[in-house]
Amino acid sequence: MYKTMSPLSLIYHIHISRQISVSEASTHSLTSDPGSTDLTDFWSTDTHSKMVKICCIGAGYVGGPTMAVIALKCPDIQVAVVDISVPRITAWNSDTLPIYEPGLDDVVKQCRGKNLFFSTEVEKHVCEADIVFVSVNTPTKTRGLGAGKAADLTYWESAARMIADVSKSDKIVVEKSTVPVKTAEAIEKILTHNSKGINFQILSNPEFLAEGTAVQDLFHPDRVLIGGRETPGGEKAIATLKSVYAHWVPDHNIITTNLWSAELSKLAANAFLAQRISSVNAMSALCEATGANVNQVAYAVGKDTRIGPKFLNASVGFGGSCFQKDILNLVYICECNGLPEVAEYWKQVIKINDYQKSRFVNRVVASMFNTVSNKKIAILGFAFKKDTGDTRETPAIDVCKGLLGDKACVSIYDPQVTEDQIQRDLTLNKFDWDHPIHLQPMSPTAVKQVTVVWDAYEATKDAHAVCILTEWDEFKNLDYKRIYDGMQKPAFIFDGRNVVDLEKVREIGFICYSIGKPLDAWLKDMPAVA
């Protein structure tokens, strides 16, 4: 019987039959718990010769690592990651992956060429796939209706139309990108009206990865969220995708909802996390004004079990590809649904983040005799957080632009970010970073006042000040006496991540400012104007 089924129908049949007949399931070495289906043993038997195939459109920070882990945990599923960017796919097939993520190299090398493939043959792999993940860019619109807030679904719509055009068999289409609520409905309409009799089921399976720990997040997720239509077909599709994750994720960590709840849950999660950061950053300003220590305040607050300690580290501000974009998207959705008060509430999270960055720049300029013109400022760290090379919405962009606006000469060191990327970030217009690289300006004009070096000591040599903007571990262990000896005097440290030991660097001779920490006499005499 199984030989006549398509791979997709086979998955459906296995999942449903296991719930009906435990004895039949055990004949194929399947457990009686539908949440922990082990399809690997069944697929490897002689009754079914064709591998189930997964294709992911988009080989970026989400698609690449997610598919690599699925391939590792599901050796009898063939996984193809496709992208129209030849350089990106070439990098995925090389020894130097296009993204830096601890542990990712090992995962990719274990599976690549076996059941994990990276390819530019987008249509071929989409046509052959049983499950298609879509992980394309959803940038913030820069013009037209909703400009500056709404998500631009151009790439998602193009992907949906292409899936409809090339498909010759039924497919499950999975939203992996962060999308506005009701996007699935729009995609469903495109696929339905172009289906040529093919059945498509749409699922929402948002990612909850933290860059720097993405591989571990995939190995041990807090939860896997799958949303689908509350119809027989939708429930079968949910069960199918759940069966994939059940290879390694416990059943109680796989949550199933309707489509709209899954889509909104992603936006809500990022909004809540960003809100916590903005809350502690708002408190950091008050701590400086009153002589309190934000680390001590955050520790005391975090010991409350109702609040918890995570995301309470004061800093120069949050960055990354999701927080600002998702909150702006949430604001737009609230406005469109006649909820202006709710929209204003979430706008404040962004406003505090912008305020924190401008407050940091003002502190630097005010402390240095109210000018940084022609002064060398060393920037340690350009990525938005440690253990990643990602610079999307990094606070370093706004801080550097603020200093450059006052005619500073900026010397930048980051262990994972290239000079080309830094120059692009400092010259691109806002939100352009989220468009595919081939649609961005090919050769942005380099900023002459910016130099990029590959050594922290070179960056700080002859500098008037050091700004720490990423919490790389190596910055905690630098020889600050050596740095001090090589700098102009007075020598300043502006610690935007609370990395340095304040007492030690002040003993060396630095005038040091740390976010939310009590100010020394020099800084009290030269208050920053926000």
Short mmCIF file of C-alpha atoms in Angstrom, two decimals:
data_model
loop_
_atom_site.label_atom_id
_atom_site.label_comp_id
_atom_site.label_asym_id
_atom_site.label_seq_id
_atom_site.Cartn_x
_atom_site.Cartn_y
_atom_site.Cartn_z
CA MET A 1 0.00 0.00 0.00
CA TYR A 2 2.73 2.46 0.96
CA LYS A 3 4.53 2.11 -2.37
CA THR A 4 1.67 3.89 -4.18
CA MET A 5 1.65 6.89 -1.83
CA SER A 6 3.44 10.20 -2.31
CA PRO A 7 5.95 11.01 0.45
CA LEU A 8 3.62 13.70 1.82
CA SER A 9 0.64 11.34 1.94
CA LEU A 10 2.85 8.75 3.59
CA ILE A 11 3.72 11.09 6.45
CA TYR A 12 0.02 11.88 6.91
CA HIS A 13 -0.85 8.19 6.91
CA ILE A 14 1.84 7.23 9.40
CA HIS A 15 0.89 9.94 11.86
CA ILE A 16 -2.85 9.23 11.73
CA SER A 17 -2.50 5.43 11.72
CA ARG A 18 -0.22 5.57 14.73
CA GLN A 19 -2.97 7.26 16.70
CA ILE A 20 -5.50 4.61 15.60
CA SER A 21 -3.46 1.45 15.96
CA VAL A 22 -0.57 1.18 18.36
CA SER A 23 0.07 -2.44 17.41
CA GLU A 24 0.38 -1.60 13.71
CA ALA A 25 2.73 1.26 14.54
CA SER A 26 4.99 -0.97 16.62
CA THR A 27 5.43 -3.29 13.65
CA HIS A 28 7.36 -0.42 12.05
CA SER A 29 9.31 0.38 15.25
CA LEU A 30 7.22 3.52 15.93
CA THR A 31 6.40 4.57 19.49
CA SER A 32 2.81 4.81 20.69
CA ASP A 33 3.19 8.51 21.53
CA PRO A 34 2.09 10.59 18.52
CA GLY A 35 4.22 13.48 19.76
CA SER A 36 7.44 11.49 19.54
CA THR A 37 7.06 9.86 16.14
CA ASP A 38 10.25 8.25 14.93
CA LEU A 39 9.73 8.25 11.19
CA THR A 40 13.39 7.56 10.49
CA ASP A 41 13.10 3.81 11.06
CA PHE A 42 10.08 3.54 8.82
CA TRP A 43 11.53 5.58 5.97
CA SER A 44 14.66 3.45 5.97
CA THR A 45 12.72 0.22 5.33
CA ASP A 46 12.33 -1.36 1.93
CA THR A 47 8.63 -0.48 1.81
CA HIS A 48 9.47 3.11 0.91
CA SER A 49 12.41 3.99 -1.30
CA LYS A 50 11.96 7.73 -1.78
CA MET A 51 13.21 10.19 0.83
CA VAL A 52 10.83 12.84 2.07
CA LYS A 53 12.18 16.17 0.86
CA ILE A 54 12.27 19.55 2.55
CA CYS A 55 13.24 22.74 0.73
CA CYS A 56 13.94 26.08 2.38
CA ILE A 57 13.82 29.25 0.29
CA GLY A 58 16.34 31.64 1.83
CA ALA A 59 19.87 30.78 3.03
CA GLY A 60 20.23 33.45 5.69
CA TYR A 61 20.55 33.57 9.47
CA VAL A 62 17.32 31.60 9.95
CA GLY A 63 17.11 29.25 6.98
CA GLY A 64 20.70 28.01 7.01
CA PRO A 65 21.09 26.99 10.68
CA THR A 66 17.50 25.70 11.01
CA MET A 67 17.76 23.41 8.00
CA ALA A 68 21.23 22.23 9.02
CA VAL A 69 19.91 21.07 12.40
CA ILE A 70 16.85 19.42 10.82
CA ALA A 71 19.19 17.54 8.47
CA LEU A 72 21.39 16.46 11.38
CA LYS A 73 18.49 15.27 13.53
CA CYS A 74 16.51 13.69 10.65
CA PRO A 75 19.06 11.77 8.54
CA ASP A 76 16.34 10.18 6.41
CA ILE A 77 14.93 13.53 5.31
CA GLN A 78 16.61 15.25 2.37
CA VAL A 79 17.01 18.97 3.02
CA ALA A 80 17.81 21.56 0.35
CA VAL A 81 18.49 25.21 1.14
CA VAL A 82 18.07 27.42 -1.91
CA ASP A 83 18.84 31.06 -2.62
CA ILE A 84 19.26 33.19 -5.73
CA SER A 85 22.48 34.66 -4.32
CA VAL A 86 25.38 32.76 -5.92
CA PRO A 87 28.02 34.14 -3.49
CA ARG A 88 25.92 33.13 -0.48
CA ILE A 89 25.35 29.57 -1.72
CA THR A 90 29.03 29.29 -2.70
CA ALA A 91 29.95 30.26 0.86
CA TRP A 92 27.59 27.67 2.35
CA ASN A 93 29.34 25.04 0.22
CA SER A 94 32.82 26.22 1.28
CA ASP A 95 34.92 25.99 4.42
CA THR A 96 33.99 29.58 5.32
CA LEU A 97 30.26 29.82 5.97
CA PRO A 98 28.51 33.13 5.18
CA ILE A 99 27.43 33.61 8.81
CA TYR A 100 29.28 33.17 12.07
CA GLU A 101 27.43 31.11 14.67
CA PRO A 102 29.17 28.96 17.33
CA GLY A 103 28.78 25.25 16.54
CA LEU A 104 27.31 25.78 13.07
CA ASP A 105 30.41 24.68 11.16
CA ASP A 106 30.35 21.24 12.76
CA VAL A 107 26.66 20.70 12.08
CA VAL A 108 26.91 21.72 8.42
CA LYS A 109 30.02 19.63 7.76
CA GLN A 110 28.41 16.51 9.25
CA CYS A 111 25.44 16.68 6.87
CA ARG A 112 26.50 18.61 3.78
CA GLY A 113 26.57 16.41 0.71
CA LYS A 114 24.71 13.61 2.51
CA ASN A 115 21.20 14.86 3.19
CA LEU A 116 21.88 18.62 3.31
CA PHE A 117 22.39 20.55 0.09
CA PHE A 118 22.84 24.24 -0.72
CA SER A 119 21.81 25.25 -4.22
CA THR A 120 20.80 28.11 -6.52
CA GLU A 121 18.43 25.77 -8.41
CA VAL A 122 15.44 27.22 -6.61
CA GLU A 123 12.63 26.02 -8.86
CA LYS A 124 13.99 22.48 -9.17
CA HIS A 125 14.16 21.90 -5.41
CA VAL A 126 10.83 23.60 -4.72
CA CYS A 127 9.17 21.39 -7.34
CA GLU A 128 10.60 18.23 -5.78
CA ALA A 129 9.90 19.16 -2.15
CA ASP A 130 7.09 17.87 0.02
CA ILE A 131 7.51 20.64 2.61
CA VAL A 132 8.65 24.13 1.59
CA PHE A 133 9.92 26.52 4.26
CA VAL A 134 9.94 30.17 3.23
CA SER A 135 12.57 32.23 5.01
CA VAL A 136 12.90 35.33 2.84
CA ASN A 137 13.40 38.96 3.80
CA THR A 138 10.42 40.90 5.16
CA PRO A 139 11.94 44.40 5.35
CA THR A 140 10.20 47.47 6.67
CA LYS A 141 8.60 49.45 3.84
CA THR A 142 10.52 52.58 2.88
CA ARG A 143 7.80 54.13 0.74
CA GLY A 144 4.07 53.97 0.12
CA LEU A 145 1.34 52.87 2.53
CA GLY A 146 2.79 52.07 5.96
CA ALA A 147 6.27 53.38 5.12
CA GLY A 148 8.61 53.18 8.12
CA LYS A 149 6.40 50.67 9.96
CA ALA A 150 4.68 48.05 7.79
CA ALA A 151 6.46 44.94 6.55
CA ASP A 152 7.23 44.76 2.85
CA LEU A 153 5.93 41.39 1.65
CA THR A 154 7.28 41.70 -1.91
CA TYR A 155 9.71 38.80 -1.51
CA TRP A 156 7.16 36.60 0.25
CA GLU A 157 4.61 37.18 -2.52
CA SER A 158 7.18 36.43 -5.19
CA ALA A 159 8.10 33.19 -3.42
CA ALA A 160 4.44 32.15 -3.16
CA ARG A 161 3.81 32.79 -6.85
CA MET A 162 6.93 30.83 -7.79
CA ILE A 163 5.84 27.89 -5.57
CA ALA A 164 2.45 27.86 -7.30
CA ASP A 165 4.04 28.04 -10.76
CA VAL A 166 6.52 25.18 -10.36
CA SER A 167 4.61 22.76 -8.10
CA LYS A 168 3.37 19.49 -9.55
CA SER A 169 2.38 17.80 -6.28
CA ASP A 170 0.69 18.68 -2.99
CA LYS A 171 2.85 20.67 -0.58
CA ILE A 172 2.99 22.09 2.89
CA VAL A 173 4.21 25.69 2.77
CA VAL A 174 5.71 26.89 6.05
CA GLU A 175 6.14 30.53 7.04
CA LYS A 176 9.54 30.77 8.70
CA SER A 177 10.08 34.49 8.19
CA THR A 178 8.64 36.89 10.75
CA VAL A 179 5.48 38.15 9.08
CA PRO A 180 2.47 40.33 9.97
CA VAL A 181 -0.66 38.69 11.30
CA LYS A 182 -2.89 37.42 8.47
CA THR A 183 0.01 37.03 6.02
CA ALA A 184 -0.83 33.33 5.76
CA GLU A 185 -4.28 34.26 4.53
CA ALA A 186 -2.81 36.37 1.71
CA ILE A 187 -0.34 33.65 0.75
CA GLU A 188 -3.12 31.09 0.85
CA LYS A 189 -5.13 33.15 -1.64
CA ILE A 190 -2.18 33.43 -4.02
CA LEU A 191 -1.52 29.69 -3.89
CA THR A 192 -5.20 28.74 -4.14
CA HIS A 193 -5.87 30.93 -7.16
CA ASN A 194 -2.80 29.59 -8.95
CA SER A 195 -2.92 26.01 -7.72
CA LYS A 196 -3.80 24.13 -10.95
CA GLY A 197 -5.61 21.60 -8.75
CA ILE A 198 -2.69 21.12 -6.35
CA ASN A 199 -3.44 21.16 -2.64
CA PHE A 200 -1.39 23.57 -0.50
CA GLN A 201 -1.52 23.75 3.27
CA ILE A 202 -0.08 26.86 4.92
CA LEU A 203 1.59 26.67 8.33
CA SER A 204 3.19 29.31 10.52
CA ASN A 205 6.35 28.09 12.25
CA PRO A 206 8.11 31.23 13.55
CA GLU A 207 11.73 31.06 14.70
CA PHE A 208 12.76 32.04 18.22
CA LEU A 209 16.52 31.93 17.78
CA ALA A 210 18.97 34.19 19.58
CA GLU A 211 22.03 34.95 17.50
CA GLY A 212 25.19 33.72 19.15
CA THR A 213 23.33 30.72 20.61
CA ALA A 214 21.23 29.75 17.57
CA VAL A 215 22.54 26.18 17.26
CA GLN A 216 21.94 25.42 20.93
CA ASP A 217 18.52 27.09 20.67
CA LEU A 218 17.70 24.72 17.82
CA PHE A 219 19.01 21.68 19.69
CA HIS A 220 17.13 22.57 22.90
CA PRO A 221 14.26 24.94 22.05
CA ASP A 222 12.05 26.44 24.75
CA ARG A 223 9.21 25.71 22.38
CA VAL A 224 8.47 24.95 18.75
CA LEU A 225 5.35 26.79 17.65
CA ILE A 226 3.26 25.48 14.75
CA GLY A 227 0.10 27.24 13.63
CA GLY A 228 -2.29 25.97 11.00
CA ARG A 229 -5.86 25.97 9.79
CA GLU A 230 -8.38 24.30 12.11
CA THR A 231 -9.54 21.99 9.33
CA PRO A 232 -8.82 18.30 8.68
CA GLY A 233 -6.21 19.25 6.08
CA GLY A 234 -4.67 21.86 8.36
CA GLU A 235 -4.49 19.45 11.28
CA LYS A 236 -2.79 16.83 9.10
CA ALA A 237 -0.25 19.39 7.97
CA ILE A 238 0.43 20.40 11.58
CA ALA A 239 0.88 16.73 12.50
CA THR A 240 3.33 16.29 9.61
CA LEU A 241 5.56 19.17 10.64
CA LYS A 242 5.30 18.16 14.28
CA SER A 243 6.56 14.70 13.28
CA VAL A 244 9.74 16.27 11.88
CA TYR A 245 10.54 18.23 15.05
CA ALA A 246 9.55 15.25 17.23
CA HIS A 247 12.77 13.53 16.16
CA TRP A 248 14.53 15.52 18.90
CA VAL A 249 12.09 17.97 20.55
CA PRO A 250 9.97 16.65 23.47
CA ASP A 251 6.24 16.60 22.80
CA HIS A 252 5.46 19.10 25.58
CA ASN A 253 7.74 21.65 23.90
CA ILE A 254 5.84 21.53 20.60
CA ILE A 255 2.90 23.95 20.75
CA THR A 256 0.14 23.94 18.14
CA THR A 257 -2.19 26.90 17.57
CA ASN A 258 -4.28 28.48 14.87
CA LEU A 259 -2.45 30.43 12.17
CA TRP A 260 -3.12 33.90 13.55
CA SER A 261 -1.96 33.04 17.08
CA ALA A 262 1.33 31.67 15.77
CA GLU A 263 1.99 34.74 13.64
CA LEU A 264 1.17 37.17 16.46
CA SER A 265 3.09 35.18 19.09
CA LYS A 266 6.38 35.89 17.30
CA LEU A 267 5.77 39.65 17.21
CA ALA A 268 4.58 39.60 20.82
CA ALA A 269 7.62 37.67 22.06
CA ASN A 270 10.07 40.11 20.47
CA ALA A 271 8.08 43.10 21.68
CA PHE A 272 8.13 41.80 25.27
CA LEU A 273 11.89 41.14 25.17
CA ALA A 274 12.66 44.55 23.68
CA GLN A 275 10.39 46.15 26.27
CA ARG A 276 12.47 44.64 29.08
CA ILE A 277 15.66 46.04 27.58
CA SER A 278 14.15 49.50 27.14
CA SER A 279 12.82 49.35 30.69
CA VAL A 280 16.22 48.65 32.26
CA ASN A 281 17.86 51.21 29.95
CA ALA A 282 15.36 53.84 31.11
CA MET A 283 16.29 52.95 34.68
CA SER A 284 20.01 53.28 33.82
CA ALA A 285 19.55 56.99 33.10
CA LEU A 286 17.88 57.45 36.47
CA CYS A 287 20.65 55.45 38.16
CA GLU A 288 23.29 57.80 36.78
CA ALA A 289 21.31 60.82 37.95
CA THR A 290 20.88 59.50 41.48
CA GLY A 291 24.11 57.58 42.10
CA ALA A 292 22.45 54.16 42.02
CA ASN A 293 24.09 51.19 40.28
CA VAL A 294 21.93 49.69 37.51
CA ASN A 295 23.54 46.24 37.93
CA GLN A 296 22.52 46.14 41.58
CA VAL A 297 19.01 47.42 40.79
CA ALA A 298 18.56 44.87 37.99
CA TYR A 299 19.80 42.04 40.21
CA ALA A 300 17.35 42.99 42.97
CA VAL A 301 14.47 43.28 40.51
CA GLY A 302 15.40 40.04 38.72
CA LYS A 303 15.30 38.01 41.95
CA ASP A 304 11.53 38.48 41.91
CA THR A 305 10.34 35.18 40.41
CA ARG A 306 7.51 37.00 38.66
CA ILE A 307 10.08 39.06 36.72
CA GLY A 308 13.23 36.93 36.42
CA PRO A 309 16.79 38.03 35.59
CA LYS A 310 16.96 37.68 31.80
CA PHE A 311 17.16 40.67 29.46
CA LEU A 312 17.84 43.08 32.32
CA ASN A 313 21.38 44.07 31.28
CA ALA A 314 21.62 47.81 30.66
CA SER A 315 23.49 48.75 27.49
CA VAL A 316 23.85 51.31 24.74
CA GLY A 317 20.69 49.86 23.18
CA PHE A 318 19.27 46.79 21.47
CA GLY A 319 19.88 45.85 17.84
CA GLY A 320 19.47 42.85 15.59
CA SER A 321 17.21 42.05 12.70
CA CYS A 322 13.98 41.55 14.62
CA PHE A 323 13.27 43.78 17.62
CA GLN A 324 12.83 47.18 15.99
CA LYS A 325 11.32 45.80 12.80
CA ASP A 326 8.80 43.61 14.62
CA ILE A 327 7.73 46.36 17.02
CA LEU A 328 7.21 48.80 14.14
CA ASN A 329 5.17 46.09 12.43
CA LEU A 330 3.15 45.60 15.61
CA VAL A 331 2.55 49.36 15.81
CA TYR A 332 1.27 49.40 12.24
CA ILE A 333 -1.06 46.45 12.82
CA CYS A 334 -2.48 48.16 15.93
CA GLU A 335 -3.07 51.38 13.98
CA CYS A 336 -4.78 49.49 11.14
CA ASN A 337 -7.07 47.78 13.64
CA GLY A 338 -8.16 51.03 15.29
CA LEU A 339 -5.99 50.68 18.41
CA PRO A 340 -3.98 53.95 18.53
CA GLU A 341 -3.39 53.76 22.31
CA VAL A 342 -1.85 50.29 21.99
CA ALA A 343 0.27 51.51 19.06
CA GLU A 344 1.56 54.45 21.12
CA TYR A 345 2.45 52.12 23.99
CA TRP A 346 4.73 50.01 21.81
CA LYS A 347 6.23 53.07 20.10
CA GLN A 348 7.73 54.03 23.44
CA VAL A 349 9.93 50.93 23.42
CA ILE A 350 11.58 52.16 20.21
CA LYS A 351 11.79 55.74 21.49
CA ILE A 352 13.67 54.69 24.65
CA ASN A 353 16.07 52.64 22.53
CA ASP A 354 16.79 55.63 20.29
CA TYR A 355 17.12 57.85 23.36
CA GLN A 356 19.69 55.50 24.90
CA LYS A 357 21.91 55.65 21.82
CA SER A 358 21.73 59.42 21.51
CA ARG A 359 22.31 59.78 25.27
CA PHE A 360 25.49 57.71 24.92
CA VAL A 361 26.80 59.90 22.07
CA ASN A 362 25.95 63.06 24.02
CA ARG A 363 27.84 61.72 27.03
CA VAL A 364 30.93 61.09 24.90
CA VAL A 365 30.90 64.55 23.32
CA ALA A 366 30.04 66.45 26.52
CA SER A 367 32.75 64.67 28.53
CA MET A 368 35.44 65.52 25.99
CA PHE A 369 35.15 69.31 26.29
CA ASN A 370 31.98 69.33 24.20
CA THR A 371 33.72 68.40 20.94
CA VAL A 372 35.22 65.34 19.28
CA SER A 373 36.18 67.16 16.09
CA ASN A 374 39.36 65.63 14.62
CA LYS A 375 39.77 63.42 17.70
CA LYS A 376 40.42 59.71 17.24
CA ILE A 377 37.70 57.60 18.85
CA ALA A 378 38.32 53.85 19.05
CA ILE A 379 35.23 51.70 18.62
CA LEU A 380 35.56 48.22 20.12
CA GLY A 381 32.80 46.03 18.74
CA PHE A 382 30.47 46.70 15.82
CA ALA A 383 28.21 43.61 15.82
CA PHE A 384 24.94 44.07 17.67
CA LYS A 385 25.93 41.41 20.22
CA LYS A 386 28.82 39.05 20.91
CA ASP A 387 29.30 35.71 19.12
CA THR A 388 27.77 36.90 15.87
CA GLY A 389 28.95 38.88 12.87
CA ASP A 390 25.46 40.33 12.36
CA THR A 391 25.33 44.13 12.25
CA ARG A 392 21.67 44.63 11.40
CA GLU A 393 20.31 47.58 13.44
CA THR A 394 23.40 47.44 15.66
CA PRO A 395 23.61 50.44 18.03
CA ALA A 396 27.17 50.94 16.77
CA ILE A 397 25.78 52.38 13.52
CA ASP A 398 23.95 55.24 15.24
CA VAL A 399 26.76 55.85 17.72
CA CYS A 400 29.36 56.05 14.94
CA LYS A 401 27.14 58.28 12.82
CA GLY A 402 26.62 60.55 15.82
CA LEU A 403 30.37 60.84 16.40
CA LEU A 404 31.09 61.31 12.71
CA GLY A 405 28.49 64.06 12.64
CA ASP A 406 30.71 65.92 15.11
CA LYS A 407 33.70 65.29 12.79
CA ALA A 408 35.39 62.59 14.88
CA CYS A 409 37.92 60.21 13.31
CA VAL A 410 36.68 56.70 14.07
CA SER A 411 38.86 53.57 14.29
CA ILE A 412 36.82 50.35 14.50
CA TYR A 413 37.76 46.84 15.58
CA ASP A 414 35.38 43.88 15.66
CA PRO A 415 36.61 40.25 15.54
CA GLN A 416 33.84 39.11 13.17
CA VAL A 417 32.72 42.09 11.08
CA THR A 418 34.49 42.96 7.82
CA GLU A 419 35.50 46.44 6.71
CA ASP A 420 33.20 46.18 3.70
CA GLN A 421 30.23 45.42 5.95
CA ILE A 422 31.03 48.31 8.30
CA GLN A 423 31.35 50.78 5.43
CA ARG A 424 28.07 49.56 3.94
CA ASP A 425 26.28 49.92 7.27
CA LEU A 426 27.52 53.48 7.71
CA THR A 427 26.41 54.56 4.23
CA LEU A 428 23.18 52.63 3.53
CA ASN A 429 19.83 54.30 4.07
CA LYS A 430 17.71 53.05 6.96
CA PHE A 431 16.01 49.68 6.30
CA ASP A 432 18.04 49.06 3.10
CA TRP A 433 20.04 46.42 5.02
CA ASP A 434 17.03 44.08 5.01
CA HIS A 435 16.80 43.83 1.23
CA PRO A 436 18.71 41.09 -0.61
CA ILE A 437 22.32 42.07 -1.21
CA HIS A 438 21.86 42.23 -5.00
CA LEU A 439 19.23 44.95 -4.55
CA GLN A 440 21.45 47.09 -2.33
CA PRO A 441 23.86 49.72 -3.71
CA MET A 442 26.78 47.85 -5.24
CA SER A 443 29.60 50.18 -4.16
CA PRO A 444 28.59 52.49 -1.36
CA THR A 445 30.87 55.46 -0.85
CA ALA A 446 33.40 54.79 1.89
CA VAL A 447 33.41 57.11 4.88
CA LYS A 448 36.85 58.73 4.88
CA GLN A 449 36.87 59.43 8.63
CA VAL A 450 36.49 55.69 9.33
CA THR A 451 39.32 53.16 9.51
CA VAL A 452 38.78 49.47 10.25
CA VAL A 453 41.59 47.51 11.91
CA TRP A 454 41.98 43.90 13.05
CA ASP A 455 43.51 44.49 16.46
CA ALA A 456 42.11 46.24 19.55
CA TYR A 457 45.47 47.77 20.41
CA GLU A 458 45.87 49.23 16.92
CA ALA A 459 42.37 50.72 17.16
CA THR A 460 43.15 52.42 20.48
CA LYS A 461 46.68 53.66 19.62
CA ASP A 462 46.82 57.48 19.91
CA ALA A 463 43.04 57.58 20.52
CA HIS A 464 41.44 60.16 22.76
CA ALA A 465 38.66 57.77 23.81
CA VAL A 466 37.51 54.16 23.64
CA CYS A 467 33.85 53.25 23.13
CA ILE A 468 32.94 49.62 23.87
CA LEU A 469 29.81 48.80 21.87
CA THR A 470 29.78 44.96 21.77
CA GLU A 471 30.30 42.69 24.78
CA TRP A 472 32.91 40.41 23.16
CA ASP A 473 34.62 38.34 25.87
CA GLU A 474 38.07 39.41 24.68
CA PHE A 475 37.33 43.01 25.67
CA LYS A 476 37.14 41.95 29.32
CA ASN A 477 40.69 40.63 29.19
CA LEU A 478 42.51 43.39 27.28
CA ASP A 479 45.65 44.93 28.76
CA TYR A 480 44.08 48.27 29.63
CA LYS A 481 47.37 49.59 31.08
CA ARG A 482 48.96 49.07 27.65
CA ILE A 483 45.98 50.75 26.01
CA TYR A 484 46.16 53.70 28.43
CA ASP A 485 49.87 54.18 27.83
CA GLY A 486 49.29 54.43 24.08
CA MET A 487 46.41 56.93 24.23
CA GLN A 488 46.14 60.71 24.29
CA LYS A 489 45.54 62.18 27.76
CA PRO A 490 43.16 62.55 29.39
CA ALA A 491 42.15 59.06 28.26
CA PHE A 492 38.46 58.13 28.27
CA ILE A 493 36.57 54.83 28.24
CA PHE A 494 32.85 54.90 27.44
CA ASP A 495 31.60 51.41 28.24
CA GLY A 496 28.30 50.82 26.48
CA ARG A 497 28.10 47.18 27.63
CA ASN A 498 29.39 47.32 31.22
CA VAL A 499 32.34 45.12 30.29
CA VAL A 500 35.27 46.71 32.16
CA ASP A 501 36.11 46.64 35.85
CA LEU A 502 35.47 50.28 36.76
CA GLU A 503 37.75 50.40 39.78
CA LYS A 504 40.71 48.87 37.94
CA VAL A 505 40.55 51.11 34.86
CA ARG A 506 40.10 54.21 37.02
CA GLU A 507 43.16 53.19 39.04
CA ILE A 508 45.10 53.00 35.78
CA GLY A 509 44.14 56.60 35.08
CA PHE A 510 41.14 56.36 32.74
CA ILE A 511 38.12 58.62 33.03
CA CYS A 512 35.49 55.94 32.66
CA TYR A 513 31.75 56.04 32.02
CA SER A 514 29.69 52.86 32.31
CA ILE A 515 25.98 52.74 31.51
CA GLY A 516 23.89 53.15 34.66
CA LYS A 517 26.87 53.25 37.05
CA PRO A 518 27.71 56.08 39.53
CA LEU A 519 29.57 58.88 37.72
CA ASP A 520 33.07 59.98 38.65
CA ALA A 521 33.76 63.62 39.46
CA TRP A 522 34.88 64.55 35.95
CA LEU A 523 31.63 63.35 34.38
CA LYS A 524 29.51 65.01 37.07
CA ASP A 525 31.13 68.32 36.20
CA MET A 526 30.32 67.84 32.50
CA PRO A 527 26.77 66.47 32.37
CA ALA A 528 25.47 65.13 29.07
CA VAL A 529 22.52 66.93 27.55
CA ALA A 530 20.08 64.42 26.07
#
